[in-house]
Coordinates of C-alpha atoms in Angstrom, one line a residue:
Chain A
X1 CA 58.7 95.0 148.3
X2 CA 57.9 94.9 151.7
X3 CA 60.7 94.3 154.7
X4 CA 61.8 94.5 158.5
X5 CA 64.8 95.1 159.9
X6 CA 65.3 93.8 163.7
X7 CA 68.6 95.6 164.5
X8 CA 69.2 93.4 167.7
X9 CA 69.1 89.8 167.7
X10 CA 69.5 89.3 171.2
X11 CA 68.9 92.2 174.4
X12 CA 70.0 91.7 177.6
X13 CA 68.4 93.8 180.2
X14 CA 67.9 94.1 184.5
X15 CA 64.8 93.2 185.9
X16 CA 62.6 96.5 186.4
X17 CA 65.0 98.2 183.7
X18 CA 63.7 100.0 180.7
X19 CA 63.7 98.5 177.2
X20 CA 63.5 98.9 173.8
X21 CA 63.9 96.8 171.2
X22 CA 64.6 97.9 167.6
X23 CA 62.5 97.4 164.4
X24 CA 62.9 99.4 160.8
X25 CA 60.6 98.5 157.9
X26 CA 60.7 98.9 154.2
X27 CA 56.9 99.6 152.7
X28 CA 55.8 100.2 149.2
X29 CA 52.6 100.7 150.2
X30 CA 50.0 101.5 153.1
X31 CA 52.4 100.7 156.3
X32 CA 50.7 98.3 158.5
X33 CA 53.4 96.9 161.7
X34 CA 53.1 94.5 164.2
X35 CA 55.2 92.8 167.1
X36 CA 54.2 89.3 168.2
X37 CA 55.9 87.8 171.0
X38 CA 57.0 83.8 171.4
X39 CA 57.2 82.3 174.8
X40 CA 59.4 79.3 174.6
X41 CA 58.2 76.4 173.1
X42 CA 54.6 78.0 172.2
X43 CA 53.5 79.5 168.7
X44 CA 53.3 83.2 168.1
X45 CA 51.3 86.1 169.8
X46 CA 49.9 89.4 168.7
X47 CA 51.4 91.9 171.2
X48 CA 50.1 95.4 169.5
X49 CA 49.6 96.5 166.1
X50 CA 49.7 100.4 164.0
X51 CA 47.5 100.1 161.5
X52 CA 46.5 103.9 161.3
X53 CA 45.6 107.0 163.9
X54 CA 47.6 107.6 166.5
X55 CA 51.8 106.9 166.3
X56 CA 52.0 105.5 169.8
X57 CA 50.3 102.4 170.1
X58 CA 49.8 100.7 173.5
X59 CA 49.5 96.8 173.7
X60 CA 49.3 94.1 176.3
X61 CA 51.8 93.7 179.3
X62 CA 52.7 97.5 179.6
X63 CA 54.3 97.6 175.7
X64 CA 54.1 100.2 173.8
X65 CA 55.7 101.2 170.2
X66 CA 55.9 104.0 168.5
X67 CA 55.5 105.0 164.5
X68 CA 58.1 107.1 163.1
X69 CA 57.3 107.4 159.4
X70 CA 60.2 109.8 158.7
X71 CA 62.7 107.2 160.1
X72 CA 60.5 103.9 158.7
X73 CA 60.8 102.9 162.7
X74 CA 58.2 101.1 164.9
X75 CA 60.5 100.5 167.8
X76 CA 59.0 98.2 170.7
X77 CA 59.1 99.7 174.5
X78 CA 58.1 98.9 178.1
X79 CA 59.5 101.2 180.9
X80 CA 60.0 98.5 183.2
X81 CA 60.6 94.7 182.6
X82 CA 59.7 91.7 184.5
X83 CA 61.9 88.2 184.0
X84 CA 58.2 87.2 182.6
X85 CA 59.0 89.1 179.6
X86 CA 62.0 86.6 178.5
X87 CA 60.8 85.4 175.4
X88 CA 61.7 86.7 171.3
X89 CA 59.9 89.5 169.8
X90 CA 59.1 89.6 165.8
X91 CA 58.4 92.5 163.9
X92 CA 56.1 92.2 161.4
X93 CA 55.0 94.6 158.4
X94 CA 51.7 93.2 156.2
X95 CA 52.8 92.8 152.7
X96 CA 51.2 93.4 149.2
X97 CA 49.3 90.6 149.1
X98 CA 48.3 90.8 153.0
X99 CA 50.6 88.2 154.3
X100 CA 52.6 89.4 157.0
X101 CA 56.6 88.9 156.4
X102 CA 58.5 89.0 159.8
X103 CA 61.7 89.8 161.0
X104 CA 64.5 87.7 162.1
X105 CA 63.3 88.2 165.9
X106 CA 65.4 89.4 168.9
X107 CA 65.9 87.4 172.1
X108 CA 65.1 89.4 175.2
X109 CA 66.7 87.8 178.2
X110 CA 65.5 89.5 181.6
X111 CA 67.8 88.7 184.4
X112 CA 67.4 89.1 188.0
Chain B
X1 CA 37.2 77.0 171.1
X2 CA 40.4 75.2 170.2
X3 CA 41.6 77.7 167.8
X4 CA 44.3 76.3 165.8
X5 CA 45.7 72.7 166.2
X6 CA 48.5 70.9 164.8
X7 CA 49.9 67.7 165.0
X8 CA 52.0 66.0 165.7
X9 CA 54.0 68.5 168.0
X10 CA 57.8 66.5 167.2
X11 CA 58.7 64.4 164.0
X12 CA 61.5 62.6 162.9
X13 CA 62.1 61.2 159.4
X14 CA 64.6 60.0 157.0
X15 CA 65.9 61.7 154.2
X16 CA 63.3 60.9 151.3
X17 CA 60.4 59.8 153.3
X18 CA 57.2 61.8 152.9
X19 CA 54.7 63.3 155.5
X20 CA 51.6 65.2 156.2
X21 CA 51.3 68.1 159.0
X22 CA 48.5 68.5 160.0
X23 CA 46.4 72.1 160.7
X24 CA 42.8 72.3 161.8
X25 CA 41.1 75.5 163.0
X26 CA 37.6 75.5 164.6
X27 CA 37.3 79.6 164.1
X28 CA 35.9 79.8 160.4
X29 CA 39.0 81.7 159.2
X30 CA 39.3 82.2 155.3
X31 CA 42.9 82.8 155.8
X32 CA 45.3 80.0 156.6
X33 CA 49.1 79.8 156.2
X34 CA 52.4 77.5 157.0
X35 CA 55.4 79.1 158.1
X36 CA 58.7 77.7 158.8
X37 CA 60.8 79.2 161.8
X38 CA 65.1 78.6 161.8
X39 CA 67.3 79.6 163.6
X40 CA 68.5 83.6 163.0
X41 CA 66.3 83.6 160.0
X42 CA 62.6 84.2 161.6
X43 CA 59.4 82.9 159.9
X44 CA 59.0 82.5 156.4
X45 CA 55.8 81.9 154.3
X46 CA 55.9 78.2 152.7
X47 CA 52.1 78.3 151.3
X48 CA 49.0 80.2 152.2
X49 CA 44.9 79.5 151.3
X50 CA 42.4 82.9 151.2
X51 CA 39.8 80.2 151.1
X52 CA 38.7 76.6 150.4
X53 CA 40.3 75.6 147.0
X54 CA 42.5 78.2 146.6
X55 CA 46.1 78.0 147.5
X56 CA 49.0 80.1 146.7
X57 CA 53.2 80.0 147.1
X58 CA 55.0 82.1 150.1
X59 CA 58.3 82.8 149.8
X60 CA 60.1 79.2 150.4
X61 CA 57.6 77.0 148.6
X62 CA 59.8 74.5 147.2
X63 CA 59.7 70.7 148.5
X64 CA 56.1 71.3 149.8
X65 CA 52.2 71.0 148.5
X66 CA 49.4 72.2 150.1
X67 CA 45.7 71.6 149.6
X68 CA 42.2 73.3 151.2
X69 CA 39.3 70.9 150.2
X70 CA 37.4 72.6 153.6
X71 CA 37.6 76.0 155.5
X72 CA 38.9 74.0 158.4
X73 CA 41.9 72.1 157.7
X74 CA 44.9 73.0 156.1
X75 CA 47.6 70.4 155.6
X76 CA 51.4 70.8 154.7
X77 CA 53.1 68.0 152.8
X78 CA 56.8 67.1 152.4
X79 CA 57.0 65.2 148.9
X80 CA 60.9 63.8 150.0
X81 CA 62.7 65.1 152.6
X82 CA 65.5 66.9 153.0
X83 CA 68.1 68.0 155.8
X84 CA 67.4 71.5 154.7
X85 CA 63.8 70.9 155.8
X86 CA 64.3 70.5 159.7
X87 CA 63.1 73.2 161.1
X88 CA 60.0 74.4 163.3
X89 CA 56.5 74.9 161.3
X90 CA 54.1 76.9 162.2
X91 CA 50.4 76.9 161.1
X92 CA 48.8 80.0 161.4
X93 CA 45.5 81.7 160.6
X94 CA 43.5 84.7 160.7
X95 CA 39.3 85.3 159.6
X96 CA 40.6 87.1 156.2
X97 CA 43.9 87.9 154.4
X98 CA 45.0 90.7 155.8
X99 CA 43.2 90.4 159.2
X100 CA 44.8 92.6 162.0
X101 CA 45.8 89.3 163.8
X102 CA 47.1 86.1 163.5
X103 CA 46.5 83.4 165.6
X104 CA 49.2 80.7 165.7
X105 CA 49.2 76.9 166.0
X106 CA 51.7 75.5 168.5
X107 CA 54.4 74.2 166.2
X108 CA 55.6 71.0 165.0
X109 CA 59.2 70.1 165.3
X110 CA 60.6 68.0 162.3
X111 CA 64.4 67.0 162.4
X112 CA 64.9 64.6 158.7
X113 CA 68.3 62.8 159.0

């Protein structure tokens, strides 16, 4: 069965400081990953996505994750956050039946 | 485009009193699916549809039904409700199971007392 792992339920960072935010996934099949991001009080949004190709995937608002298939890993990245970027961050992994089973989310509080 | 609308946005209801969210998309998606947001525990699949008259169970099914007579809507009903049941729902949907991206309704907030 498929599954993610959000190591960090809640990261507080600097404004302009580096982040990363943790994500480990169980797959039994083809590995597809996702992070969606949730302002407050809005629904979900699709932030980037690894569905094949290249490990480092870039996505919007300066994110990027990378694909570690020898550690199951698809940790989340920016090099430089902005108190914009307070919101929670879901990993996702598509499951066998292409529904996509998320993580417990982790709070990202940007202070100034 | 609208994409996808829910209503209403806040509920409250008694314990054993039934209701119907409601979930319309204007974007011709096949795929449409009801998730239920707590606290700590992230979203989890209540029901999901691949297409009009077909409906299937997610992982926390019980307590709620689900029908797709058309491509467009895709309701959510609590049969009696329970405590256990407030929480945040989520309508989402995407053009086919398995699509590279979900798009996501806005949310209703139920409390049940």
């Amino acid at each position: 069965a498929q599954s993610v792992t959000q190591l960090d339920s809640q990261v507080p960072v600097f404004e302009e400081a580096p982040v990363e935010l943790r994500c480990n996934y169980s797959s039994s099949v083809s590995v597809y990953l996702f992070w969606y991001v949730q302002y407050p009080n809005q629904g979900l949004q699709l932030l980037l996505k690894y569905l094949s190709g290249s490990t480092l995937v870039k996505g919007i608002n300066g994110f990027e994750a990378e694909f570690n298939k020898s550690q199951t890993s698809f940790h989340l990245r920016k090099p430089s956050v902005h108190i914009s970027d307070t919101a929670e961050y879901f990993c996702a992994v598509r499951g066998s039946q292409g529904n996509l089973i998320f993580g417990k989310g982790t709070k990202l509080s940007v202070k100034p | 485009n609208a994409g996808v609308t829910q209503t209403p946005k806040f509920q409250v209801l008694k314990t054993g009193q039934s209701m119907t969210l409601q979930c319309a998309q204007d974007m011709n998606h096949e795929y449409m699916s009801w998730y239920r947001q707590d606290p700590g525990m992230g979203l989890r699949l209540i029901h999901y549809s691949v297409g009009a008259g077909i409906t299937d169970q997610g992982e926390v099914p019980n307590g709620y039904n689900v029908s797709r007579s058309t491509t467009e809507d895709f309701p959510l009903r609590l049969l009696s409700a329970a405590p256990s049941q407030t929480s945040v729902y989520f309508c989402a949907s995407s053009y086919r199971v398995g699509s590279e991206k979900l798009f996501f309704g806005s949310g209703t907030q139920l409390s049940v007392l």
